[in-house]
């Protein structure tokens, strides 16, 4: 899949560029985080803000990350340094490293739940005839020692892949299995559309009640759009550093964004009709999807098989995402600190393991330990997704819009003049003005300053 040029791997095909970036983008963010964020923030109102942010802010920032990565063939630190030598932009790379490790910590806990569900479905220990039992089983699952164990096991798998153990295998497997996940989601969607709560569910998701849009909804939708596109921390920048000279950046960005938000919407169409059919609440937060899905599997013939397959694919989707977020700190340690890849991987994994344990315990012994009213799990999620990602994205957009050499930038989008890219001026306008201003205003709004000024 990859060939070496000048000591750095380059993806051979355009398909590989799309497959790996989509592999990074599609994960628990779409299937677990999107439905619960939409559920707690008003459904349709959230969806419309999320879509607007994906298209107006996400796509331009994705283009910015791609162009910086491929122009420099470097990690986030090296990219800022090469493009603006002597300036201090690369310090934003530290934000990327810290936030990616925070995300890895709580993400591994949820990925651990998918492993638990997969194994219990396969061994028949999940009782599909008794959803209430299922519900309490979930409570037991998230408070006992097993989630801690699965978090640790998940992180071990992640480390193993990063050490090169099965990375080729994972790449090949995900090229086949990710489309399969997509098909499975479509099948579940069709099933959900036959449920009695269909109309209520769809209207919750697709009929926005604009009066529900407030600063919290806006900030969460912004965080979700960046989280889902793996933006703001230099993750996509690092992946783009492996793109070939022929990869069309604009097209890849749009394709990634559409596929990624498509998967999120599919997840919404699966979850919300079921929520209303089975009398659950859309506002139950991070546990929503894990509580709702067993109800869906319960009424399918061969529920246990569907469930095993689904959670297996979700596990794979999560691991292609965690591999990408681990790459941020690993390339930092190897390229900036000159560590061996092995050592860099072990150091990053050890930090993630410590964070992962804190998050896993926050469903058990550390439940009462809250900071600003949030457990470690919620705090890590909030700080990284709603604060670090938008700030990282804002810095990247200001940098590419104002500082990066425009001829170099244009050469990236036209592949050195070999292709046309009619949206160049529009893109630069967005990166210069729209993205930074919008993100800045959303921040002012969320801390209540905007309402004082207006
Ligand atoms: N986008 C992934 C998901 O939706 C998560 C992810 C992978 C991520 N790499 C990232 C989020 C980098 C932020 C930054 O599951």
Short mmCIF file of C-alpha atoms and ligand atoms in Angstrom, two decimals:
data_model
loop_
_atom_site.label_atom_id
_atom_site.label_comp_id
_atom_site.label_asym_id
_atom_site.label_seq_id
_atom_site.Cartn_x
_atom_site.Cartn_y
_atom_site.Cartn_z
CA UNK A 1 0.00 0.00 0.00
CA UNK A 2 2.86 2.36 0.67
CA UNK A 3 6.15 3.09 -1.00
CA UNK A 4 9.12 4.93 0.42
CA UNK A 5 10.36 8.19 -1.05
CA UNK A 6 13.00 10.23 0.73
CA UNK A 7 12.63 8.16 3.88
CA UNK A 8 8.92 8.82 4.21
CA UNK A 9 6.11 6.56 3.25
CA UNK A 10 3.67 7.74 0.57
CA UNK A 11 0.29 6.22 -0.17
CA UNK A 12 0.28 4.69 -3.62
CA UNK A 13 -3.29 5.21 -4.65
CA UNK A 14 -5.91 7.89 -4.36
CA UNK A 15 -8.20 5.31 -2.88
CA UNK A 16 -5.73 4.79 -0.05
CA UNK A 17 -5.78 8.52 0.71
CA UNK A 18 -9.56 8.52 0.99
CA UNK A 19 -9.73 5.19 2.80
CA UNK A 20 -7.26 6.18 5.50
CA UNK A 21 -8.70 9.61 6.15
CA UNK A 22 -12.22 8.24 6.22
CA UNK A 23 -10.92 5.45 8.46
CA UNK A 24 -9.67 8.10 10.85
CA UNK A 25 -12.80 10.22 10.63
CA UNK A 26 -15.42 7.48 10.90
CA UNK A 27 -15.50 5.96 14.33
CA UNK A 28 -17.21 6.27 17.67
CA UNK A 29 -17.55 9.98 16.95
CA UNK A 30 -20.22 9.23 14.37
CA UNK A 31 -21.99 6.27 15.87
CA UNK A 32 -21.71 6.89 19.60
CA UNK A 33 -20.97 10.60 20.10
CA UNK A 34 -23.17 12.15 17.41
CA UNK A 35 -26.46 10.54 18.54
CA UNK A 36 -25.89 11.35 22.19
CA UNK A 37 -24.84 14.95 21.51
CA UNK A 38 -27.83 15.41 19.20
CA UNK A 39 -30.07 13.79 21.80
CA UNK A 40 -28.99 16.12 24.60
CA UNK A 41 -28.96 19.25 22.43
CA UNK A 42 -32.37 19.31 20.85
CA UNK A 43 -32.10 16.88 17.90
CA UNK A 44 -32.87 18.82 14.71
CA UNK A 45 -31.51 22.09 16.06
CA UNK A 46 -28.20 20.37 16.73
CA UNK A 47 -28.15 18.59 13.38
CA UNK A 48 -28.57 21.77 11.40
CA UNK A 49 -25.78 23.57 13.29
CA UNK A 50 -23.56 20.52 12.95
CA UNK A 51 -24.08 20.39 9.19
CA UNK A 52 -23.50 24.09 8.78
CA UNK A 53 -20.23 23.85 10.74
CA UNK A 54 -19.03 20.79 8.80
CA UNK A 55 -19.50 22.59 5.48
CA UNK A 56 -18.58 26.16 6.38
CA UNK A 57 -15.80 25.57 8.92
CA UNK A 58 -14.87 21.87 8.81
CA UNK A 59 -14.18 21.57 5.09
CA UNK A 60 -11.99 24.71 4.86
CA UNK A 61 -9.98 23.72 7.95
CA UNK A 62 -9.64 20.19 6.57
CA UNK A 63 -8.26 21.70 3.35
CA UNK A 64 -5.87 23.81 5.41
CA UNK A 65 -4.58 20.77 7.32
CA UNK A 66 -4.20 18.74 4.14
CA UNK A 67 -2.25 21.45 2.37
CA UNK A 68 0.12 22.02 5.31
CA UNK A 69 0.73 18.29 5.69
CA UNK A 70 1.40 17.55 2.07
CA UNK A 71 3.40 20.70 1.37
CA UNK A 72 5.84 19.90 4.17
CA UNK A 73 5.57 16.10 4.48
CA UNK A 74 5.96 16.61 8.18
CA UNK A 75 4.19 16.38 11.54
CA UNK A 76 2.38 19.41 12.97
CA UNK A 77 5.52 20.89 14.59
CA UNK A 78 7.68 20.46 11.51
CA UNK A 79 4.91 21.77 9.26
CA UNK A 80 4.51 25.08 11.11
CA UNK A 81 8.29 25.44 11.43
CA UNK A 82 9.03 24.83 7.75
CA UNK A 83 6.29 27.13 6.53
CA UNK A 84 7.15 30.00 8.90
CA UNK A 85 10.73 29.58 10.08
CA UNK A 86 11.69 31.56 13.16
CA UNK A 87 8.09 32.13 14.20
CA UNK A 88 6.55 30.31 17.10
CA UNK A 89 3.46 28.79 15.47
CA UNK A 90 4.63 25.26 16.14
CA UNK A 91 3.79 25.65 19.82
CA UNK A 92 0.19 24.95 18.93
CA UNK A 93 1.45 21.42 18.30
CA UNK A 94 1.58 20.88 22.07
CA UNK A 95 -2.15 21.53 22.18
CA UNK A 96 -2.54 18.76 19.61
CA UNK A 97 -0.48 16.30 21.60
CA UNK A 98 -2.20 16.95 24.93
CA UNK A 99 -5.69 16.92 23.44
CA UNK A 100 -5.07 13.79 21.38
CA UNK A 101 -3.95 11.94 24.51
CA UNK A 102 -7.04 13.16 26.39
CA UNK A 103 -9.27 11.96 23.55
CA UNK A 104 -7.48 8.65 23.39
CA UNK A 105 -8.16 8.18 27.10
CA UNK A 106 -11.94 8.48 27.07
CA UNK A 107 -12.30 7.03 23.58
CA UNK A 108 -10.64 3.82 24.75
CA UNK A 109 -13.22 3.44 27.51
CA UNK A 110 -16.06 3.56 25.00
CA UNK A 111 -14.16 1.32 22.59
CA UNK A 112 -13.82 -1.06 25.55
CA UNK A 113 -17.63 -1.11 25.85
CA UNK A 114 -17.86 -2.20 22.20
CA UNK A 115 -15.50 -5.09 22.93
CA UNK A 116 -17.60 -6.12 25.93
CA UNK A 117 -20.78 -5.99 23.86
CA UNK A 118 -19.21 -7.90 20.99
CA UNK A 119 -17.96 -10.69 23.22
CA UNK A 120 -21.10 -10.93 25.32
CA UNK A 121 -23.24 -11.06 22.16
CA UNK A 122 -21.06 -13.76 20.66
CA UNK A 123 -21.03 -15.88 23.81
CA UNK A 124 -24.76 -15.45 24.29
CA UNK A 125 -24.47 -13.76 27.67
CA UNK A 126 -26.50 -10.76 26.53
CA UNK A 127 -30.16 -11.53 26.99
CA UNK A 128 -31.96 -10.27 23.92
CA UNK A 129 -35.36 -11.31 25.11
CA UNK A 130 -35.29 -9.03 28.09
CA UNK A 131 -34.29 -5.49 27.24
CA UNK A 132 -34.83 -4.19 30.76
CA UNK A 133 -32.37 -6.78 31.90
CA UNK A 134 -30.18 -5.48 29.14
CA UNK A 135 -30.45 -2.01 30.55
CA UNK A 136 -29.38 -3.00 34.02
CA UNK A 137 -26.71 -5.17 32.48
CA UNK A 138 -25.35 -2.02 30.91
CA UNK A 139 -25.27 -0.31 34.30
CA UNK A 140 -23.36 -3.26 35.71
CA UNK A 141 -21.06 -3.19 32.75
CA UNK A 142 -20.08 0.42 33.17
CA UNK A 143 -19.57 0.29 36.93
CA UNK A 144 -17.70 -2.97 37.45
CA UNK A 145 -14.08 -3.89 36.81
CA UNK A 146 -14.71 -5.26 33.33
CA UNK A 147 -14.82 -1.90 31.53
CA UNK A 148 -11.46 -1.10 33.08
CA UNK A 149 -10.09 -4.37 31.79
CA UNK A 150 -11.46 -3.79 28.28
CA UNK A 151 -10.05 -0.27 28.18
CA UNK A 152 -6.62 -1.70 28.97
CA UNK A 153 -7.02 -4.49 26.43
CA UNK A 154 -8.18 -2.04 23.77
CA UNK A 155 -5.14 0.15 24.37
CA UNK A 156 -2.92 -2.92 24.11
CA UNK A 157 -4.45 -3.74 20.72
CA UNK A 158 -3.88 -0.15 19.64
CA UNK A 159 -0.24 -0.29 20.74
CA UNK A 160 0.29 -3.59 18.98
CA UNK A 161 -1.00 -2.21 15.70
CA UNK A 162 1.08 0.93 16.06
CA UNK A 163 4.20 -1.11 16.66
CA UNK A 164 3.65 -2.47 13.18
CA UNK A 165 2.35 -5.84 14.25
CA UNK A 166 -0.67 -5.97 12.02
CA UNK A 167 -0.79 -2.52 10.50
CA UNK A 168 -0.90 -3.84 6.92
CA UNK A 169 -3.58 -6.28 7.96
CA UNK A 170 -5.66 -3.58 9.57
CA UNK A 171 -5.37 -1.42 6.50
CA UNK A 172 -6.50 -4.24 4.23
CA UNK A 173 -9.19 -5.41 6.63
CA UNK A 174 -10.63 -1.94 7.04
CA UNK A 175 -10.77 -1.42 3.27
CA UNK A 176 -13.22 -4.30 3.14
CA UNK A 177 -14.89 -4.05 6.51
CA UNK A 178 -15.61 -0.32 6.54
CA UNK A 179 -17.87 -0.59 3.48
CA UNK A 180 -19.48 -3.55 5.25
CA UNK A 181 -20.14 -1.38 8.31
CA UNK A 182 -21.77 1.12 5.98
CA UNK A 183 -24.04 -1.56 4.51
CA UNK A 184 -24.94 -2.83 7.95
CA UNK A 185 -25.85 0.69 9.04
CA UNK A 186 -28.11 1.05 6.01
CA UNK A 187 -29.81 -2.26 6.86
CA UNK A 188 -30.39 -1.14 10.46
CA UNK A 189 -31.70 2.17 9.17
CA UNK A 190 -34.32 0.42 7.08
CA UNK A 191 -35.25 -1.66 10.10
CA UNK A 192 -35.60 1.43 12.30
CA UNK A 193 -37.89 2.99 9.72
CA UNK A 194 -40.39 0.20 10.35
CA UNK A 195 -40.56 0.84 14.09
CA UNK A 196 -43.69 2.40 15.62
CA UNK A 197 -41.73 5.42 16.89
CA UNK A 198 -40.46 6.20 13.39
CA UNK A 199 -42.28 9.48 12.89
CA UNK A 200 -41.46 10.81 16.30
CA UNK A 201 -37.80 9.80 15.92
CA UNK A 202 -37.41 11.30 12.47
CA UNK A 203 -39.14 14.49 13.44
CA UNK A 204 -36.89 14.79 16.50
CA UNK A 205 -33.84 14.51 14.24
CA UNK A 206 -34.96 16.39 11.13
CA UNK A 207 -37.44 19.05 12.29
CA UNK A 208 -35.34 21.69 13.93
CA UNK A 209 -36.92 23.75 16.65
CA UNK A 210 -34.88 26.90 16.12
CA UNK A 211 -35.79 28.23 19.54
CA UNK A 212 -33.58 25.49 20.97
CA UNK A 213 -30.42 26.92 19.43
CA UNK A 214 -28.36 28.51 22.19
CA UNK A 215 -24.68 28.95 22.96
CA UNK A 216 -24.36 25.46 24.41
CA UNK A 217 -25.89 23.85 21.33
CA UNK A 218 -23.66 25.92 19.03
CA UNK A 219 -20.44 25.08 20.87
CA UNK A 220 -21.28 21.40 21.10
CA UNK A 221 -22.13 21.24 17.40
CA UNK A 222 -18.83 22.95 16.59
CA UNK A 223 -16.93 20.51 18.82
CA UNK A 224 -18.76 17.55 17.28
CA UNK A 225 -18.07 18.64 13.72
CA UNK A 226 -14.33 18.96 14.42
CA UNK A 227 -14.21 15.79 16.51
CA UNK A 228 -15.92 13.77 13.83
CA UNK A 229 -13.62 15.06 11.08
CA UNK A 230 -10.52 14.44 13.27
CA UNK A 231 -9.70 18.14 12.93
CA UNK A 232 -7.77 20.67 14.93
CA UNK A 233 -4.92 18.59 16.32
CA UNK A 234 -2.81 17.98 13.24
CA UNK A 235 -4.13 14.46 12.78
CA UNK A 236 -5.29 15.02 9.22
CA UNK A 237 -2.12 17.04 8.64
CA UNK A 238 -0.03 14.01 9.54
CA UNK A 239 -2.11 11.75 7.30
CA UNK A 240 -1.88 14.23 4.41
CA UNK A 241 1.90 14.13 4.75
CA UNK A 242 1.62 10.61 3.31
CA UNK A 243 -0.61 11.63 0.36
CA UNK A 244 0.87 11.22 -3.11
CA UNK A 245 1.54 14.24 -5.35
CA UNK A 246 -1.55 13.35 -7.41
CA UNK A 247 -4.08 13.32 -4.59
CA UNK A 248 -6.59 16.12 -5.13
CA UNK A 249 -6.89 17.83 -1.79
CA UNK A 250 -10.16 19.68 -2.34
CA UNK A 251 -11.97 16.62 -3.62
CA UNK A 252 -10.59 14.43 -0.84
CA UNK A 253 -11.74 16.97 1.76
CA UNK A 254 -15.29 17.13 0.43
CA UNK A 255 -15.53 13.35 0.07
CA UNK A 256 -14.29 12.80 3.62
CA UNK A 257 -16.73 15.35 5.02
CA UNK A 258 -19.74 13.96 3.15
CA UNK A 259 -19.05 10.32 3.96
CA UNK A 260 -18.35 11.16 7.58
CA UNK A 261 -21.49 13.20 8.16
CA UNK A 262 -23.45 10.62 6.15
CA UNK A 263 -22.48 7.95 8.66
CA UNK A 264 -23.48 10.22 11.55
CA UNK A 265 -26.92 10.83 10.03
CA UNK A 266 -27.38 7.08 9.44
CA UNK A 267 -26.59 6.50 13.11
CA UNK A 268 -29.19 9.11 14.04
CA UNK A 269 -31.83 7.46 11.84
CA UNK A 270 -31.10 4.15 13.53
CA UNK A 271 -31.14 5.41 17.10
CA UNK A 272 -33.95 7.96 17.41
CA UNK A 273 -36.90 5.95 16.05
CA UNK A 274 -35.82 3.20 18.45
CA UNK A 275 -35.55 5.66 21.36
CA UNK A 276 -39.16 6.73 20.87
CA UNK A 277 -40.45 3.24 20.07
CA UNK A 278 -39.12 1.74 23.26
CA UNK A 279 -39.98 4.65 25.52
CA UNK A 280 -36.38 5.68 26.26
CA UNK A 281 -35.11 9.22 26.68
CA UNK A 282 -32.98 10.84 23.97
CA UNK A 283 -31.18 12.76 26.68
CA UNK A 284 -29.42 9.95 28.47
CA UNK A 285 -25.96 11.11 27.36
CA UNK A 286 -22.89 8.92 26.70
CA UNK A 287 -24.76 5.71 27.52
CA UNK A 288 -27.56 6.36 24.99
CA UNK A 289 -26.38 4.24 22.08
CA UNK A 290 -25.34 1.32 24.25
CA UNK A 291 -28.74 1.32 25.93
CA UNK A 292 -30.74 1.64 22.73
CA UNK A 293 -29.00 -0.78 20.39
CA UNK A 294 -29.85 -3.97 22.31
CA UNK A 295 -33.55 -3.07 21.92
CA UNK A 296 -33.03 -2.96 18.17
CA UNK A 297 -31.17 -6.26 18.05
CA UNK A 298 -33.77 -7.82 20.31
CA UNK A 299 -36.51 -7.52 17.70
CA UNK A 300 -34.38 -8.67 14.77
CA UNK A 301 -34.30 -12.36 13.89
CA UNK A 302 -30.87 -13.68 14.85
CA UNK A 303 -30.28 -10.65 17.05
CA UNK A 304 -27.12 -12.00 18.67
CA UNK A 305 -25.43 -12.45 15.29
CA UNK A 306 -26.30 -8.92 14.17
CA UNK A 307 -25.11 -7.58 17.46
CA UNK A 308 -21.78 -9.44 17.36
CA UNK A 309 -21.11 -8.32 13.81
CA UNK A 310 -22.07 -4.74 14.49
CA UNK A 311 -19.90 -4.35 17.57
CA UNK A 312 -17.01 -6.09 15.85
CA UNK A 313 -17.15 -3.60 12.99
CA UNK A 314 -17.55 -0.71 15.40
CA UNK A 315 -14.48 -1.93 17.26
CA UNK A 316 -12.54 -1.92 13.98
CA UNK A 317 -13.80 1.55 13.10
CA UNK A 318 -12.66 2.74 16.53
CA UNK A 319 -9.22 1.28 16.17
CA UNK A 320 -8.60 2.95 12.80
CA UNK A 321 -9.47 6.21 14.58
CA UNK A 322 -7.31 5.64 17.66
CA UNK A 323 -4.37 4.68 15.47
CA UNK A 324 -4.70 8.05 13.73
CA UNK A 325 -4.89 10.03 16.95
CA UNK A 326 -1.91 8.16 18.43
CA UNK A 327 0.09 9.09 15.31
CA UNK A 328 0.07 12.76 16.46
CA UNK A 329 2.18 12.16 19.55
CA UNK A 330 4.20 9.36 17.98
CA UNK A 331 5.38 11.48 15.05
CA UNK A 332 6.22 14.22 17.55
CA UNK A 333 8.40 11.92 19.64
CA UNK A 334 10.09 10.30 16.63
CA UNK A 335 10.60 13.35 14.41
CA UNK A 336 11.10 16.06 17.03
CA UNK A 337 12.61 14.15 19.93
CA UNK A 338 14.42 11.59 17.78
CA UNK A 339 13.05 8.65 19.73
CA UNK A 340 12.76 5.25 18.09
CA UNK A 341 9.26 4.48 16.85
CA UNK A 342 9.02 1.69 19.36
CA UNK A 343 9.87 3.90 22.31
CA UNK A 344 7.61 6.71 21.07
CA UNK A 345 4.71 4.30 20.77
CA UNK A 346 5.28 2.91 24.24
CA UNK A 347 5.55 6.36 25.82
CA UNK A 348 2.33 7.56 24.14
CA UNK A 349 0.53 4.36 25.05
CA UNK A 350 1.63 4.56 28.68
CA UNK A 351 0.25 8.10 28.98
CA UNK A 352 -3.00 7.06 27.30
CA UNK A 353 -3.23 4.08 29.61
CA UNK A 354 -3.00 6.31 32.71
CA UNK A 355 -5.66 8.65 31.29
CA UNK A 356 -7.79 5.70 30.17
CA UNK A 357 -7.79 4.27 33.69
CA UNK A 358 -8.89 7.61 35.15
CA UNK A 359 -11.76 7.74 32.66
CA UNK A 360 -12.74 4.11 33.17
CA UNK A 361 -12.76 4.55 36.96
CA UNK A 362 -14.95 7.62 36.63
CA UNK A 363 -17.83 5.21 36.04
CA UNK A 364 -16.95 3.42 39.28
CA UNK A 365 -14.82 4.44 42.26
CA UNK A 366 -14.11 7.93 40.93
CA UNK A 367 -17.75 8.67 40.11
CA UNK A 368 -18.06 11.27 42.85
CA UNK A 369 -14.80 13.01 41.99
CA UNK A 370 -15.89 15.89 39.78
CA UNK A 371 -14.17 19.00 38.47
CA UNK A 372 -16.53 21.82 37.42
CA UNK A 373 -19.33 19.28 37.86
CA UNK A 374 -17.78 16.82 35.42
CA UNK A 375 -16.18 13.43 35.97
CA UNK A 376 -12.76 12.79 34.39
CA UNK A 377 -14.48 11.10 31.47
CA UNK A 378 -16.76 14.08 30.79
CA UNK A 379 -14.06 16.63 31.50
CA UNK A 380 -11.54 15.07 29.10
CA UNK A 381 -14.22 14.96 26.42
CA UNK A 382 -15.41 18.51 27.01
CA UNK A 383 -11.98 20.12 27.20
CA UNK A 384 -10.57 18.36 24.17
CA UNK A 385 -13.59 18.43 21.88
CA UNK A 386 -15.21 21.74 22.71
CA UNK A 387 -12.10 23.78 23.51
CA UNK A 388 -8.87 22.29 22.13
CA UNK A 389 -10.13 21.20 18.70
CA UNK A 390 -11.77 24.52 17.77
CA UNK A 391 -8.72 26.48 19.03
CA UNK A 392 -6.36 24.22 17.08
CA UNK A 393 -8.53 24.60 14.00
CA UNK A 394 -8.65 28.37 14.41
CA UNK A 395 -4.86 28.63 14.64
CA UNK A 396 -4.45 26.44 11.55
CA UNK A 397 -6.94 28.50 9.60
CA UNK A 398 -5.33 31.84 10.57
CA UNK A 399 -1.94 30.41 9.68
CA UNK A 400 -2.88 29.11 6.25
CA UNK A 401 -5.08 32.14 5.49
CA UNK A 402 -2.63 34.84 6.55
CA UNK A 403 0.87 33.44 6.85
CA UNK A 404 1.40 30.57 4.44
CA UNK A 405 2.76 31.51 1.03
CA UNK A 406 -0.22 31.68 -1.34
CA UNK A 407 1.65 30.37 -4.38
CA UNK A 408 2.70 27.33 -2.41
CA UNK A 409 -0.87 26.93 -1.19
CA UNK A 410 -2.30 27.19 -4.68
CA UNK A 411 0.24 24.68 -5.97
CA UNK A 412 -1.09 22.23 -3.38
CA UNK A 413 -4.66 22.54 -4.57
CA UNK A 414 -3.85 22.47 -8.29
CA UNK A 415 -1.16 19.77 -7.91
CA UNK A 416 1.49 22.16 -9.27
CA UNK A 417 -0.85 23.52 -11.94
CA UNK A 418 -1.78 20.12 -13.34
CA UNK A 419 -5.39 20.37 -12.20
CA UNK A 420 -7.94 23.12 -11.90
CA UNK A 421 -9.21 24.27 -8.52
CA UNK A 422 -11.79 27.01 -9.10
CA UNK A 423 -12.55 27.54 -5.39
CA UNK A 424 -9.12 28.76 -4.36
CA UNK A 425 -10.05 32.37 -3.64
CA UNK A 426 -13.19 31.34 -1.83
CA UNK A 427 -11.18 28.94 0.30
CA UNK A 428 -8.62 31.60 1.21
CA UNK A 429 -11.42 34.02 2.06
CA UNK A 430 -12.97 31.47 4.41
CA UNK A 431 -9.65 30.66 6.05
CA UNK A 432 -8.76 34.32 6.47
CA UNK A 433 -12.05 35.66 7.72
CA UNK A 434 -14.96 33.30 8.17
CA UNK A 435 -13.43 30.39 10.08
CA UNK A 436 -11.39 32.35 12.65
CA UNK A 437 -14.15 34.90 13.26
CA UNK A 438 -16.89 32.31 13.57
CA UNK A 439 -14.91 30.14 15.99
CA UNK A 440 -13.89 33.18 18.04
CA UNK A 441 -17.49 34.44 18.26
CA UNK A 442 -18.72 30.99 19.25
CA UNK A 443 -16.24 31.01 22.11
CA UNK A 444 -17.25 34.47 23.28
CA UNK A 445 -20.84 33.33 23.08
CA UNK A 446 -20.23 30.20 25.10
CA UNK A 447 -18.58 32.07 27.96
CA UNK A 448 -21.41 34.58 27.91
CA UNK A 449 -19.38 37.60 26.73
CA UNK A 450 -21.25 38.05 23.48
CA UNK A 451 -24.57 38.62 25.19
CA UNK A 452 -22.95 41.29 27.38
CA UNK A 453 -21.59 43.10 24.34
CA UNK A 454 -24.78 43.00 22.29
N1 LIG B 1 -12.93 11.36 14.12
C1 LIG B 1 -12.84 10.21 14.97
C2 LIG B 1 -14.25 9.72 15.27
O1 LIG B 1 -15.18 10.32 14.83
C3 LIG B 1 -12.05 10.49 16.22
C4 LIG B 1 -10.70 11.02 15.95
C5 LIG B 1 -9.68 10.37 15.30
C6 LIG B 1 -10.22 12.32 16.28
N2 LIG B 1 -8.59 11.19 15.23
C7 LIG B 1 -8.89 12.37 15.82
C8 LIG B 1 -10.80 13.41 16.90
C9 LIG B 1 -8.14 13.56 15.96
C10 LIG B 1 -10.06 14.57 17.04
C11 LIG B 1 -8.75 14.65 16.57
O2 LIG B 1 -14.43 8.78 15.94
#
